[in-house]
GROMACS .gro file of C-alpha atoms in nm:
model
  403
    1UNK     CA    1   9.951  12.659  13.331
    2UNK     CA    2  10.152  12.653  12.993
    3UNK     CA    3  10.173  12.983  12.792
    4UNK     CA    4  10.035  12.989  12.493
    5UNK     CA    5  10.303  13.059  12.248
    6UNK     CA    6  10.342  12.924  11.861
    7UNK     CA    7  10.448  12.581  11.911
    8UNK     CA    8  10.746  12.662  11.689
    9UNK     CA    9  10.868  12.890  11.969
   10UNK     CA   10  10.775  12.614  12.247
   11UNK     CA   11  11.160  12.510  12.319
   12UNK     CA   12  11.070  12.162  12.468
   13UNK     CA   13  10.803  12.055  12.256
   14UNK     CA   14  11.040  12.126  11.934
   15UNK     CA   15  11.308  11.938  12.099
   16UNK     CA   16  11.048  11.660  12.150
   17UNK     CA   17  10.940  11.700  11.793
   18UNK     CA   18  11.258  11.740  11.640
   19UNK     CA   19  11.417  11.464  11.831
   20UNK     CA   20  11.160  11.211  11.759
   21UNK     CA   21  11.141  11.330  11.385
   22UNK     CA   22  11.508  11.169  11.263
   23UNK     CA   23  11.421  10.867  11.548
   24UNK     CA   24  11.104  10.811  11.286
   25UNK     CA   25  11.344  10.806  11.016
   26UNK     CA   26  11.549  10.541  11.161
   27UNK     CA   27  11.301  10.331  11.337
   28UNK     CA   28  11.126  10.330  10.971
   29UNK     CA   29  11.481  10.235  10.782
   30UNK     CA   30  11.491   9.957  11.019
   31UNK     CA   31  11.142   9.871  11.010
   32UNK     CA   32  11.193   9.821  10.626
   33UNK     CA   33  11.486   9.643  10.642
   34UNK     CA   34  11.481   9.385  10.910
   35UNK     CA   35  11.199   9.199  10.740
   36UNK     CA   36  11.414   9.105  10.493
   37UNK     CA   37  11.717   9.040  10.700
   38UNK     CA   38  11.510   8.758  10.874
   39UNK     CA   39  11.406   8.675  10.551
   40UNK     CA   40  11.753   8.638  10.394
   41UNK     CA   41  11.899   8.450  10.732
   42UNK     CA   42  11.622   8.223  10.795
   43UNK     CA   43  11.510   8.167  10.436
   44UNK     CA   44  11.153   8.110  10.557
   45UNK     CA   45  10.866   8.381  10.510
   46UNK     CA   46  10.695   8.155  10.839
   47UNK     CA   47  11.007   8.211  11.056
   48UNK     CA   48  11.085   8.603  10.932
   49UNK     CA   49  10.746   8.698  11.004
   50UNK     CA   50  10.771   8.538  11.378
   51UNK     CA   51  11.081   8.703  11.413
   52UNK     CA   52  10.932   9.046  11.296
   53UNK     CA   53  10.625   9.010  11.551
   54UNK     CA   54  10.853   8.956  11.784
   55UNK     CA   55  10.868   9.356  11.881
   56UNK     CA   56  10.497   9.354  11.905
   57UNK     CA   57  10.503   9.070  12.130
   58UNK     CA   58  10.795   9.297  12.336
   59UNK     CA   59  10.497   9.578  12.313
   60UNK     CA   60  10.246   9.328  12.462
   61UNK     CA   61  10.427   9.158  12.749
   62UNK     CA   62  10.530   9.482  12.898
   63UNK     CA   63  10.273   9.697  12.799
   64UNK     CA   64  10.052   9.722  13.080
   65UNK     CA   65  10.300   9.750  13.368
   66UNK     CA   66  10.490   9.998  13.135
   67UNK     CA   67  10.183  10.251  13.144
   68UNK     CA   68  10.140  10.246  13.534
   69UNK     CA   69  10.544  10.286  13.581
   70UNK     CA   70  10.476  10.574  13.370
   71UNK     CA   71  10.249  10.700  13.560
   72UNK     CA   72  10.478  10.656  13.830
   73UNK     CA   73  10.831  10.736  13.734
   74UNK     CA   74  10.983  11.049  13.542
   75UNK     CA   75  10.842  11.064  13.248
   76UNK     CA   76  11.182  11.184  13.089
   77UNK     CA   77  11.413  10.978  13.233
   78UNK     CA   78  11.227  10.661  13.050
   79UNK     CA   79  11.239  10.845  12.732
   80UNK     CA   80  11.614  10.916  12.745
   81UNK     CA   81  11.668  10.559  12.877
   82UNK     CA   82  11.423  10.422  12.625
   83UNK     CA   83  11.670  10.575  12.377
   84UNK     CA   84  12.028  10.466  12.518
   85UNK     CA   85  11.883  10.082  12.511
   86UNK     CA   86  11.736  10.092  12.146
   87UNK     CA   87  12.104  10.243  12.070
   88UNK     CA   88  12.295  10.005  12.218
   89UNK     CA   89  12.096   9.727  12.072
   90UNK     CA   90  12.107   9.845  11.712
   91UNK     CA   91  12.475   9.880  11.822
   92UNK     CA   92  12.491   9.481  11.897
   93UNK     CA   93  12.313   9.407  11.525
   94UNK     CA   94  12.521   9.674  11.299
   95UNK     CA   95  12.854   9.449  11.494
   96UNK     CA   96  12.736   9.173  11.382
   97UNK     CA   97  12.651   9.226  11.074
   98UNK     CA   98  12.979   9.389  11.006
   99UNK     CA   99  13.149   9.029  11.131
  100UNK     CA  100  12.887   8.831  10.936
  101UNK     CA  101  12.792   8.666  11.262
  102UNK     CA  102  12.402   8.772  11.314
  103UNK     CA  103  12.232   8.466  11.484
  104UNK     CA  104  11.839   8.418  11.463
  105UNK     CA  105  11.828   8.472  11.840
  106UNK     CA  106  12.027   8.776  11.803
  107UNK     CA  107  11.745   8.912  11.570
  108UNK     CA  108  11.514   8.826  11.822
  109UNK     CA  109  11.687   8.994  12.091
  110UNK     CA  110  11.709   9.282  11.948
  111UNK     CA  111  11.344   9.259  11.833
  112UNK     CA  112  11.220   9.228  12.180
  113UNK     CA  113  11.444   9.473  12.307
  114UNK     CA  114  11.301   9.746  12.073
  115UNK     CA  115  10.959   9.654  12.125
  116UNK     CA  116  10.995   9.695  12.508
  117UNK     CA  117  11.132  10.051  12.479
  118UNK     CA  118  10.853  10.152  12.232
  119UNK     CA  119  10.585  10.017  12.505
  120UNK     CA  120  10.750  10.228  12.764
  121UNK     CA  121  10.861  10.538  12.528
  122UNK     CA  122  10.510  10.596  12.327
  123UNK     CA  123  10.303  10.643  12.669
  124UNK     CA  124  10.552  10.871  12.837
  125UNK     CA  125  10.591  11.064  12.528
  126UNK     CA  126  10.182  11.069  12.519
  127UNK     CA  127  10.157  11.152  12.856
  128UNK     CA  128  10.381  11.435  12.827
  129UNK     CA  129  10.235  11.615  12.570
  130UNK     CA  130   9.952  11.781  12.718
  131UNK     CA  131  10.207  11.917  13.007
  132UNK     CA  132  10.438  12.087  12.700
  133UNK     CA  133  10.164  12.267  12.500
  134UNK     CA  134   9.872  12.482  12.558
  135UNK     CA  135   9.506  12.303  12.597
  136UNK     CA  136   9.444  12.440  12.305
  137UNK     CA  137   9.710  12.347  12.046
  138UNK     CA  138   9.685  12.020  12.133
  139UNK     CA  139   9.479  11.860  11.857
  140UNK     CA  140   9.760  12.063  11.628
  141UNK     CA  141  10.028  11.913  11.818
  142UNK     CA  142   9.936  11.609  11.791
  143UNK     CA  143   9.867  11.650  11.426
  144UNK     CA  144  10.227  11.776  11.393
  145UNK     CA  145  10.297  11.432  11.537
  146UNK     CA  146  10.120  11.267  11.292
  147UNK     CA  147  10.317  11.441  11.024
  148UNK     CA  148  10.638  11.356  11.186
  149UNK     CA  149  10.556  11.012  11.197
  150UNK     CA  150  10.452  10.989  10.786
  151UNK     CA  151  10.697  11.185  10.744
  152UNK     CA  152  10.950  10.976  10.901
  153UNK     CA  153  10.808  10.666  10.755
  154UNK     CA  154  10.803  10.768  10.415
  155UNK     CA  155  11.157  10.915  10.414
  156UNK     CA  156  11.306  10.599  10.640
  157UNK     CA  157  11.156  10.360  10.434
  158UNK     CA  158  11.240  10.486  10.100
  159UNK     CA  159  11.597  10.568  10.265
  160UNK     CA  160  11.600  10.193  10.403
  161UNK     CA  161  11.561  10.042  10.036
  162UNK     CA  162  11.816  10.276   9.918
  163UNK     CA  163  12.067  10.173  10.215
  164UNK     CA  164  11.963   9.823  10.204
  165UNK     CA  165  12.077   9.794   9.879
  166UNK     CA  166  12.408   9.915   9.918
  167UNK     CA  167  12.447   9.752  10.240
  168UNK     CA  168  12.230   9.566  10.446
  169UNK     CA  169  12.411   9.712  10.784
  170UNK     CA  170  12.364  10.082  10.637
  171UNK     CA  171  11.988  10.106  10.758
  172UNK     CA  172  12.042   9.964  11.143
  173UNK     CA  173  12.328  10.210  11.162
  174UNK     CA  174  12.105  10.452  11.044
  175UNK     CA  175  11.858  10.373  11.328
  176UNK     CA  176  12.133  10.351  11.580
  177UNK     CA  177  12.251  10.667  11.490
  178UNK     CA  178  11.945  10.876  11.510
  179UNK     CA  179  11.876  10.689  11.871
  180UNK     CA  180  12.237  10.853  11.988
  181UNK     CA  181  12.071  11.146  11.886
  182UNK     CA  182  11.777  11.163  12.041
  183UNK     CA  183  11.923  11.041  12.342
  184UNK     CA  184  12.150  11.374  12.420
  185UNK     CA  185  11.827  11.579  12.231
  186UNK     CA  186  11.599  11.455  12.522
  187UNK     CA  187  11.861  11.558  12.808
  188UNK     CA  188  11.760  11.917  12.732
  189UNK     CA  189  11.398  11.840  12.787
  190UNK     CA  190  11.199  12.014  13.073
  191UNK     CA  191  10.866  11.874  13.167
  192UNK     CA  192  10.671  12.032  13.442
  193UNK     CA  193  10.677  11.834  13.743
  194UNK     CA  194  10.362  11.610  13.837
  195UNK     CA  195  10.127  11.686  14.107
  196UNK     CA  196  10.152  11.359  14.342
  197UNK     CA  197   9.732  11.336  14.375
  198UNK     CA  198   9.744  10.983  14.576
  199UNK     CA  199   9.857  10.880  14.911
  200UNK     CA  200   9.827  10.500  14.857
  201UNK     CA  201  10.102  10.265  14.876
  202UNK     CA  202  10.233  10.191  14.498
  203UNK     CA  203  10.080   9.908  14.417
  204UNK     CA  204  10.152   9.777  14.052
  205UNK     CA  205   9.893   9.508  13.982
  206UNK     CA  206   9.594   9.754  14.113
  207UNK     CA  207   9.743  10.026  13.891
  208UNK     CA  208   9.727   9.833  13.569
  209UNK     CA  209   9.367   9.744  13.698
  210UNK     CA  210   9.276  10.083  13.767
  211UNK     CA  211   9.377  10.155  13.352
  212UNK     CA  212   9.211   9.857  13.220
  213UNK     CA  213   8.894   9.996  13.390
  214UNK     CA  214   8.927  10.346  13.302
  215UNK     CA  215   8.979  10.257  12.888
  216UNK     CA  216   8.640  10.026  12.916
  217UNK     CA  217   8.410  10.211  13.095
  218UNK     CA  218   8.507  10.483  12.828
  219UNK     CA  219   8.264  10.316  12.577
  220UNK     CA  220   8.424  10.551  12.288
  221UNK     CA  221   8.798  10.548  12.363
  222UNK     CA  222   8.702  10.108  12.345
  223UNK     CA  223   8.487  10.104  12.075
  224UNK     CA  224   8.774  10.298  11.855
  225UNK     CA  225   9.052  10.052  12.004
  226UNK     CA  226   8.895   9.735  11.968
  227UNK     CA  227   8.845   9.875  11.548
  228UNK     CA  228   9.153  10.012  11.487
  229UNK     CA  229   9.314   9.687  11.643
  230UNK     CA  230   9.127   9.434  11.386
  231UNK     CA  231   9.213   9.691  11.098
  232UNK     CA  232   9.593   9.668  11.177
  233UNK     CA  233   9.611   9.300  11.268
  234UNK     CA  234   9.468   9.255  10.928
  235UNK     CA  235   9.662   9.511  10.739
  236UNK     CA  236   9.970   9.409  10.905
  237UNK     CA  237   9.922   9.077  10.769
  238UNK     CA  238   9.805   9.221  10.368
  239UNK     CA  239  10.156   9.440  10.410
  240UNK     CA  240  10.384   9.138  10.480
  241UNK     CA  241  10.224   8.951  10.227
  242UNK     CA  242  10.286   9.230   9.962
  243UNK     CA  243  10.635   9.300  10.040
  244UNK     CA  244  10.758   8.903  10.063
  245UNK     CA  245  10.527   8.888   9.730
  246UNK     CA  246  10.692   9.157   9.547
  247UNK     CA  247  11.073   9.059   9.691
  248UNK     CA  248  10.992   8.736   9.555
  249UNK     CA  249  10.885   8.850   9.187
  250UNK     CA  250  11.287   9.011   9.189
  251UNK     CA  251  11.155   9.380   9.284
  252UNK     CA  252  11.477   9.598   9.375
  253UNK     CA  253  11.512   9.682   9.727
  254UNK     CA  254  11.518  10.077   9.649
  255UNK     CA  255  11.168   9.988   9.476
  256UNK     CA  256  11.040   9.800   9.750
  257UNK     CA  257  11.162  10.142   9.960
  258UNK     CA  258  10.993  10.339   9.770
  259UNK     CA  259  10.637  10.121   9.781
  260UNK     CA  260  10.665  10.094  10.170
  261UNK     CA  261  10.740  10.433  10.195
  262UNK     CA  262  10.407  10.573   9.987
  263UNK     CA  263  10.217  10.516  10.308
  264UNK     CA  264  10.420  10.739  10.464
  265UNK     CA  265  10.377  10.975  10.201
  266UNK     CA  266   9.978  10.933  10.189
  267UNK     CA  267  10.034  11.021  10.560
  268UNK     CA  268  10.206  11.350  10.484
  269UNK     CA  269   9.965  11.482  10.240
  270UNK     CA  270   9.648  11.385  10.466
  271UNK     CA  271   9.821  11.524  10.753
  272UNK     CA  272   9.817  11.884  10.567
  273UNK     CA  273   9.432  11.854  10.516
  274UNK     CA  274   9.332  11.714  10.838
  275UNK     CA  275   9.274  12.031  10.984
  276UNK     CA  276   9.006  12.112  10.703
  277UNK     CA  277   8.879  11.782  10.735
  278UNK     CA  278   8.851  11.781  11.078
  279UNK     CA  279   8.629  12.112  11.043
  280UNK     CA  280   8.419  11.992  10.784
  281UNK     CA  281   8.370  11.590  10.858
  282UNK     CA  282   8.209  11.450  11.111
  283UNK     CA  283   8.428  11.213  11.370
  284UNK     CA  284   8.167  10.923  11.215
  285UNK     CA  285   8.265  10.995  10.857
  286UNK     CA  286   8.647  11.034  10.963
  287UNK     CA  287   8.681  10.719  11.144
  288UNK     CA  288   8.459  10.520  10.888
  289UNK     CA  289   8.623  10.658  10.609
  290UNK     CA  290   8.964  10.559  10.672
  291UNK     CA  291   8.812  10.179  10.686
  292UNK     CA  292   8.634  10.194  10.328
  293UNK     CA  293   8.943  10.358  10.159
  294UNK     CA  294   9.210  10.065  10.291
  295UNK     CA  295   8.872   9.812  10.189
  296UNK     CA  296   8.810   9.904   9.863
  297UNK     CA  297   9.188   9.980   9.762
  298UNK     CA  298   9.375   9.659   9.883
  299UNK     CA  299   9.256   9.456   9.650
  300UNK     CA  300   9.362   9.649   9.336
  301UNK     CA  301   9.744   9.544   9.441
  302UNK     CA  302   9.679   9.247   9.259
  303UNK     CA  303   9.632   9.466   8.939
  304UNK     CA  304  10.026   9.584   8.933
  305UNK     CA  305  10.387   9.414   8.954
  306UNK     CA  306  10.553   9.761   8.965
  307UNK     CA  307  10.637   9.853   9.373
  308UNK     CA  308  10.589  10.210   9.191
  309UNK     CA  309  10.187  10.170   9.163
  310UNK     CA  310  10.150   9.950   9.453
  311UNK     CA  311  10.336  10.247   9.649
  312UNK     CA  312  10.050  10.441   9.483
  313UNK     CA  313   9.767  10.229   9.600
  314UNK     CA  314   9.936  10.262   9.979
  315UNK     CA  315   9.955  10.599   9.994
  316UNK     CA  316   9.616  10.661   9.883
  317UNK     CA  317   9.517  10.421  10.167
  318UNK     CA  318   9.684  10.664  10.441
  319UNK     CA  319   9.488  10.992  10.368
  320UNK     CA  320   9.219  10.947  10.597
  321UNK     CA  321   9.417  10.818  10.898
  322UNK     CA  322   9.568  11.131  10.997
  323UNK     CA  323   9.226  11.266  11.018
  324UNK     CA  324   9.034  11.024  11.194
  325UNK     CA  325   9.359  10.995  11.438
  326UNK     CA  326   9.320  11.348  11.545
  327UNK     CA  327   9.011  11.346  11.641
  328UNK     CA  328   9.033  11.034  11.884
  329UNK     CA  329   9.395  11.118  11.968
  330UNK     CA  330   9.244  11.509  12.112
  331UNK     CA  331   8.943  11.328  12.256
  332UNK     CA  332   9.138  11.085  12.441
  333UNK     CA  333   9.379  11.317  12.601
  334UNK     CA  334   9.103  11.553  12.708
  335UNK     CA  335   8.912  11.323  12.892
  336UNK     CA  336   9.196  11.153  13.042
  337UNK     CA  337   9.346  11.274  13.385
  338UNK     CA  338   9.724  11.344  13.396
  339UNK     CA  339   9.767  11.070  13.608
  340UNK     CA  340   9.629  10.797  13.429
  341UNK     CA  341   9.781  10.888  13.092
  342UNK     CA  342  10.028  10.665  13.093
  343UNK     CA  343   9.780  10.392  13.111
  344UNK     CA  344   9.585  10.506  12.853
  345UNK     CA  345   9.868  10.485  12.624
  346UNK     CA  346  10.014  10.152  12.720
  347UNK     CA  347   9.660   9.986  12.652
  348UNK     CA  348   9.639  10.142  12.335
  349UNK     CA  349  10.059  10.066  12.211
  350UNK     CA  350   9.984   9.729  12.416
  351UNK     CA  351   9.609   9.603  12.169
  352UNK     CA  352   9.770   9.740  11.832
  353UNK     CA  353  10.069   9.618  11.885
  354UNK     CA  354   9.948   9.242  11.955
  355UNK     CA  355   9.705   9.317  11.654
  356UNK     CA  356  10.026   9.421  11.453
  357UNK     CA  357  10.231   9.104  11.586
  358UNK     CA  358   9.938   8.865  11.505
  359UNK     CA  359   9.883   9.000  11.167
  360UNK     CA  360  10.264   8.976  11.092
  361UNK     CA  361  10.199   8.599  11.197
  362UNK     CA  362   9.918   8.602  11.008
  363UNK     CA  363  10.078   8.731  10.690
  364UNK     CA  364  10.387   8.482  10.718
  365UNK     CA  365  10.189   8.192  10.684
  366UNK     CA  366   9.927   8.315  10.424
  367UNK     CA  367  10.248   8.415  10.192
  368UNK     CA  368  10.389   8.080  10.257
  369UNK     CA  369  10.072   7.861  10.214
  370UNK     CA  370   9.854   8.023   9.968
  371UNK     CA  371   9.896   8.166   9.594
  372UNK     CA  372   9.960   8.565   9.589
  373UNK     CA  373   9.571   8.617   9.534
  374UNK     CA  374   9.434   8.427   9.766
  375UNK     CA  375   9.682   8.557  10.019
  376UNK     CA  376   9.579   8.942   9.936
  377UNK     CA  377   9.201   8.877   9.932
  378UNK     CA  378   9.189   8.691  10.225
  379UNK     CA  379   9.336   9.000  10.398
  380UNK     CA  380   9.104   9.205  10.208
  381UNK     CA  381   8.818   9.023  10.324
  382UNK     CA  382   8.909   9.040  10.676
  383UNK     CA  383   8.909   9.457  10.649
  384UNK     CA  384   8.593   9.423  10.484
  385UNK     CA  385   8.403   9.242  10.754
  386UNK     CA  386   8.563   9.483  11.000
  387UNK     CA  387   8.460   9.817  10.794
  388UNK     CA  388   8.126   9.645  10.793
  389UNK     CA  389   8.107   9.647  11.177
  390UNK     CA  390   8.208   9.976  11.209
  391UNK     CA  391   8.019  10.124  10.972
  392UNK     CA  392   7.701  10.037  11.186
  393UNK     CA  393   7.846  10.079  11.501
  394UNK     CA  394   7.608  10.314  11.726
  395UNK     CA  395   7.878  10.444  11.918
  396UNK     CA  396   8.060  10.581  11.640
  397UNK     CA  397   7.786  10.724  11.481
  398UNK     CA  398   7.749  10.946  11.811
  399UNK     CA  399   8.117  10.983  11.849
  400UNK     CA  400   8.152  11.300  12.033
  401UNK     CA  401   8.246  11.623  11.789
  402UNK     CA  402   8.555  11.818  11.859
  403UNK     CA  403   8.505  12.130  12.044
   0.00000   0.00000   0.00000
């Protein structure tokens, strides 16, 4: 059983935090920047936004056999390997954009490569937590996560602009930097060891199967995917079509930074009310809430040409989400056993993630074929429809309270 201690006194769980923390940073530098690195190499919004999906595709392929392995192998050894390969790939990119020599397979190489180790990296991590911390603090954890991750989105995109615009290698080595980090980081990690509770033969396929069923019988851990999945594909696609929008109207990079990075920011701040909120708001009213903020605010984009105010709009859109992510995160975990954690997590990082690559898709050929207002509102009338459904959805409005 873990001892309850402040979780700033839990020595692996801050090395997990702390580790992951600057890997945010990076990952978001990069996740700023390599959009337009496709963009300026290819020249084509279409064939950027492919390229970008790309890691989400990575996420899908693997995704399902990635949650049974890790519900199979060491749970820390795929971390710490997870981080040597995203290393050594942003290693290959910042190479070869220091010799001026960055082929469009190269880009999708190390796309794919990234979006792999996320699939694999994101369940184990997951899976791990509830082993590292007390019953207890784990809805705090897990918020602490979710500040970590604004946090390291808002800083490593504003920081990717800024780098970006100095030099367009500055952001990958950034990312490949922080990876080296958190590789020898996660070599001091010590997670409990696993109680082996079957005597079957490993048997991959009926693993993955055994997942699959576990996630749909639960009717509110698929209710909650199947919605958040829709809301990303579509915001995935509004977000490209913003940022290739606003490069196009001659918006500096550092201002472009500083727009992508206001979600992270919005993050941040909801992140330090969530625990109120969480008290005080139903799950219902959390969940739906999150939906009618991004609805009704998207649109107004089309009101500004300053990445300033748009950065604005975006962070206003993230308040809710840290909220509403709590409360299915804790759920989720609780209900789950140990063993079939990993799977749990590779569904979910497996459904966004094709939502994410579809709406990067999406967004590619909506900036590319339509005028900026179409473009926006058709994205904003996709999130409507969806906030619609969920808004009457049953099992939402009996979505089990936090205890």
């Amino acid at each position: 059983m873990t001892t309850t201690v402040p979780l700033s006194r839990n020595r692996n769980y801050t090395i997990l935090w702390s580790s992951q923390a600057l890997a945010e940073v990076g990952f978001s530098a990069t996740s700023f920047a390599f959009p337009l690195l496709a963009l300026v190499i290819t020249g084509s919004p279409v064939v950027a936004g492919a390229i970008v999906a790309v890691e989400s595709l990575g996420q899908v392929l693997v995704g399902l056999p990635a949650g049974a392995l890790v519900d199979r192998w060491d749970r820390k050894k795929i971390m710490v390997w997870c981080e040597a390969a995203q290393a050594v790939s942003l290693g290959s990119l910042v190479a070869g954009l220091f010799w001026d020599v960055v082929p469009v397979p190269h880009l999708v190489a190390v796309a794919a490569v990234m979006g792999i180790c996320r699939a694999l990296f994101e369940p184990a991590e997951d899976a791990c937590l509830p082993n590292l911390v007390a019953e207890n603090q784990l809805s705090t954890a897990i918020g602490l996560n979710a500040a970590r991750s604004a946090l390291g989105d808002s800083g490593g995109k504003a920081l990717g602009g800024v780098l970006y615009g100095l030099n367009r290698t500055f952001p990958f080595l950034l990312d490949m930097i922080t990876h080296v980090i958190g590789f020898f980081a996660l070599l001091f990690l010590r997670v409990p060891a696993r109680e082996r509770v079957s005597t079957e033969k490993p048997h991959l396929g009926r693993e993955i199967a055994e997942g699959l069923r576990w996630v749909w019988q639960r009717k509110e851990i698929r209710v909650t995917t199947i919605c958040a999945a829709v809301l990303n594909m579509f915001f995935a696609g509004f977000y490209l079509v913003v940022l290739v929008l606003a490069h196009g109207k001659g918006i500096p990079e550092a201002e472009l930074g500083v727009m992508a990075a206001m979600l992270g920011v919005g993050g941040i701040v909801g992140s330090l009310f969530a625990p109120a909120l969480c008290e005080r708001l139903s799950p219902y009213l959390s969940i739906v809430g999150v939906f009618w903020g991004v609805t009704l605010l998207t649109p107004l984009t089309l009101l500004f040409d300053s990445g300033y105010l748009i950065g604005v709009l975006f962070g206003l859109m993230a308040l809710l989400a840290p909220t509403a992510n709590t409360t299915i995160s804790t759920h989720q975990m609780l209900i789950t056993p140990d063993e079939l954690r990993g799977r749990l997590g590779s569904v979910l990082t497996l459904v966004v993630g094709a939502a994410f690559g579809l709406g990067s898709l999406i967004g590619g050929q909506l900036a590319a074929a339509l005028p900026p207002t179409a473009a926006v509102l058709t994205c904003t009338g996709g999130i409507a429809a969806v906030t619609l459904l969920v808004t009457l959805n049953p099992t939402l409005r009996r979505y089990p309270a936090r205890t």
